[in-house]
mmCIF file of C-alpha atoms in Angstrom:
data_model
loop_
_atom_site.group_PDB
_atom_site.id
_atom_site.type_symbol
_atom_site.label_atom_id
_atom_site.label_comp_id
_atom_site.label_asym_id
_atom_site.label_seq_id
_atom_site.Cartn_x
_atom_site.Cartn_y
_atom_site.Cartn_z
ATOM 1 C CA ARG J 188 11.737 -5.250 -24.910
ATOM 2 C CA ALA J 189 12.817 -3.580 -28.150
ATOM 3 C CA PHE J 190 9.608 -1.543 -28.107
ATOM 4 C CA LEU J 191 10.544 0.003 -24.764
ATOM 5 C CA ASP J 192 14.115 0.661 -25.882
ATOM 6 C CA ASN J 193 12.757 3.208 -28.365
ATOM 7 C CA GLU J 194 12.690 6.702 -26.820
ATOM 8 C CA ARG J 195 9.627 7.791 -28.855
ATOM 9 C CA ASN J 196 7.650 4.793 -27.611
ATOM 10 C CA ARG J 197 8.574 5.547 -23.994
ATOM 11 C CA GLU J 198 7.507 9.192 -24.475
ATOM 12 C CA ALA J 199 4.195 8.079 -25.985
ATOM 13 C CA ILE J 200 3.565 5.789 -23.023
ATOM 14 C CA GLN J 201 4.396 8.611 -20.607
ATOM 15 C CA ARG J 202 1.901 10.923 -22.371
ATOM 16 C CA MET J 203 -0.790 8.238 -22.098
ATOM 17 C CA ILE J 204 -0.100 7.791 -18.371
ATOM 18 C CA GLU J 205 -0.274 11.554 -17.846
ATOM 19 C CA GLY J 206 -3.559 11.496 -19.751
ATOM 20 C CA GLY J 207 -5.045 9.010 -17.292
ATOM 21 C CA LEU J 208 -4.122 5.593 -18.675
ATOM 22 C CA ASN J 209 -3.723 3.018 -15.902
ATOM 23 C CA LEU J 210 -1.177 0.305 -16.563
ATOM 24 C CA ILE J 211 -1.058 -3.010 -14.755
ATOM 25 C CA THR J 212 1.714 -5.548 -14.619
ATOM 26 C CA LEU J 213 1.119 -9.148 -15.578
ATOM 27 C CA GLY J 214 1.478 -9.975 -11.888
ATOM 28 C CA ASP J 215 -1.752 -8.030 -11.249
ATOM 29 C CA VAL J 216 -3.767 -10.244 -13.576
ATOM 30 C CA GLY J 217 -5.131 -13.735 -13.315
ATOM 31 C CA GLY J 218 -6.412 -14.151 -9.810
ATOM 32 C CA ARG J 219 -3.121 -13.677 -8.020
ATOM 33 C CA LYS J 220 -3.717 -13.369 -4.296
ATOM 34 C CA GLY J 221 -1.955 -10.452 -2.690
ATOM 35 C CA ILE J 222 0.069 -10.729 0.476
ATOM 36 C CA PHE J 223 -2.497 -8.614 2.350
ATOM 37 C CA GLU J 224 -5.518 -10.576 1.106
ATOM 38 C CA GLY J 225 -8.333 -10.308 3.643
ATOM 39 C CA LYS J 226 -6.377 -8.050 6.027
ATOM 40 C CA THR J 227 -7.463 -4.609 7.221
ATOM 41 C CA PHE J 228 -4.952 -1.842 7.904
ATOM 42 C CA VAL J 229 -5.188 1.561 9.528
ATOM 43 C CA ILE J 230 -2.419 4.126 9.043
ATOM 44 C CA THR J 231 -1.491 6.747 11.641
ATOM 45 C CA GLY J 232 1.252 9.358 11.690
ATOM 46 C CA ASN J 233 3.447 10.499 8.825
ATOM 47 C CA LEU J 234 5.239 7.960 6.673
ATOM 48 C CA GLU J 235 8.745 8.902 5.542
ATOM 49 C CA ARG J 236 9.051 7.061 2.238
ATOM 50 C CA MET J 237 5.561 7.468 0.819
ATOM 51 C CA THR J 238 2.276 9.258 1.292
ATOM 52 C CA ARG J 239 -0.689 7.653 2.992
ATOM 53 C CA GLY J 240 -2.370 7.529 -0.400
ATOM 54 C CA GLU J 241 0.529 5.574 -1.863
ATOM 55 C CA ALA J 242 0.527 3.168 1.102
ATOM 56 C CA LYS J 243 -3.238 2.721 0.722
ATOM 57 C CA ALA J 244 -2.847 1.932 -2.992
ATOM 58 C CA ILE J 245 -0.175 -0.689 -2.251
ATOM 59 C CA ILE J 246 -2.259 -2.323 0.466
ATOM 60 C CA GLU J 247 -5.308 -2.467 -1.803
ATOM 61 C CA ARG J 248 -3.266 -3.764 -4.752
ATOM 62 C CA GLU J 249 -2.073 -6.562 -2.457
ATOM 63 C CA GLY J 250 -5.644 -7.498 -1.526
ATOM 64 C CA GLY J 251 -5.983 -5.597 1.750
ATOM 65 C CA LYS J 252 -8.350 -2.906 2.930
ATOM 66 C CA VAL J 253 -7.559 0.399 4.617
ATOM 67 C CA GLY J 254 -9.810 1.716 7.349
ATOM 68 C CA SER J 255 -9.950 5.207 8.790
ATOM 69 C CA ALA J 256 -10.450 4.144 12.413
ATOM 70 C CA VAL J 257 -9.135 1.327 14.610
ATOM 71 C CA THR J 258 -11.859 -1.269 15.188
ATOM 72 C CA ARG J 259 -12.035 -4.929 16.217
ATOM 73 C CA GLY J 260 -11.776 -5.733 12.497
ATOM 74 C CA THR J 261 -8.380 -4.035 12.180
ATOM 75 C CA ASP J 262 -5.504 -6.466 11.670
ATOM 76 C CA PHE J 263 -2.590 -4.000 11.530
ATOM 77 C CA LEU J 264 -1.923 -0.436 12.550
ATOM 78 C CA VAL J 265 0.903 1.099 10.515
ATOM 79 C CA ALA J 266 2.435 3.703 12.803
ATOM 80 C CA GLY J 267 4.530 6.440 11.210
ATOM 81 C CA ASN J 268 6.109 9.484 12.846
ATOM 82 C CA ALA J 269 3.971 11.422 15.326
ATOM 83 C CA PRO J 270 1.162 8.855 15.537
ATOM 84 C CA GLY J 271 -2.169 10.034 16.878
ATOM 85 C CA SER J 272 -4.803 8.609 19.179
ATOM 86 C CA LYS J 273 -5.192 5.565 16.917
ATOM 87 C CA LEU J 274 -1.978 4.191 18.407
ATOM 88 C CA MET J 275 -3.355 4.229 21.951
ATOM 89 C CA ARG J 276 -6.626 2.690 20.800
ATOM 90 C CA ALA J 277 -4.795 -0.086 18.923
ATOM 91 C CA ARG J 278 -2.741 -0.862 22.031
ATOM 92 C CA GLU J 279 -5.875 -1.014 24.173
ATOM 93 C CA MET J 280 -7.516 -3.391 21.689
ATOM 94 C CA GLY J 281 -4.494 -5.649 21.197
ATOM 95 C CA ILE J 282 -4.164 -4.778 17.504
ATOM 96 C CA ARG J 283 -0.788 -5.615 15.957
ATOM 97 C CA ILE J 284 1.191 -2.396 15.569
ATOM 98 C CA ILE J 285 3.893 -2.239 12.892
ATOM 99 C CA GLY J 286 6.266 0.546 11.968
ATOM 100 C CA GLU J 287 7.009 1.726 8.487
ATOM 101 C CA ALA J 288 10.129 -0.467 8.280
ATOM 102 C CA GLU J 289 8.153 -3.597 9.157
ATOM 103 C CA PHE J 290 5.518 -2.652 6.556
ATOM 104 C CA TYR J 291 8.278 -2.581 3.902
ATOM 105 C CA GLN J 292 9.663 -5.894 5.143
ATOM 106 C CA MET J 293 6.228 -7.444 4.695
ATOM 107 C CA LEU J 294 6.176 -6.135 1.117
ATOM 108 C CA ASP J 295 9.674 -7.449 0.435
ATOM 109 C CA GLY J 296 8.609 -10.895 1.639
ATOM 110 C CA ARG J 297 5.914 -11.280 -0.991
#
């Protein structure tokens, strides 16, 4: 902890991150199963609190996959604002549809 209390050390870490260094937390190591392990998500519409890319990264970090189209293999459709035709297709196929708030609740429950 003392290392991170030093401003120069924090600045050095920030420069490394900006240079492309990828940091992981200890929780990401050692075979930990993510809460979305084995689940496939599709995202439609605009998310308010994050970009689709950020949502995709979180899903993948938690063991899930993100598809670009709703298929029989889709477990969840995350529906943001102004969802497109994926929403209708998911309804027709009986895919579980969750809003952005429910997505965050799932994350909080890990």
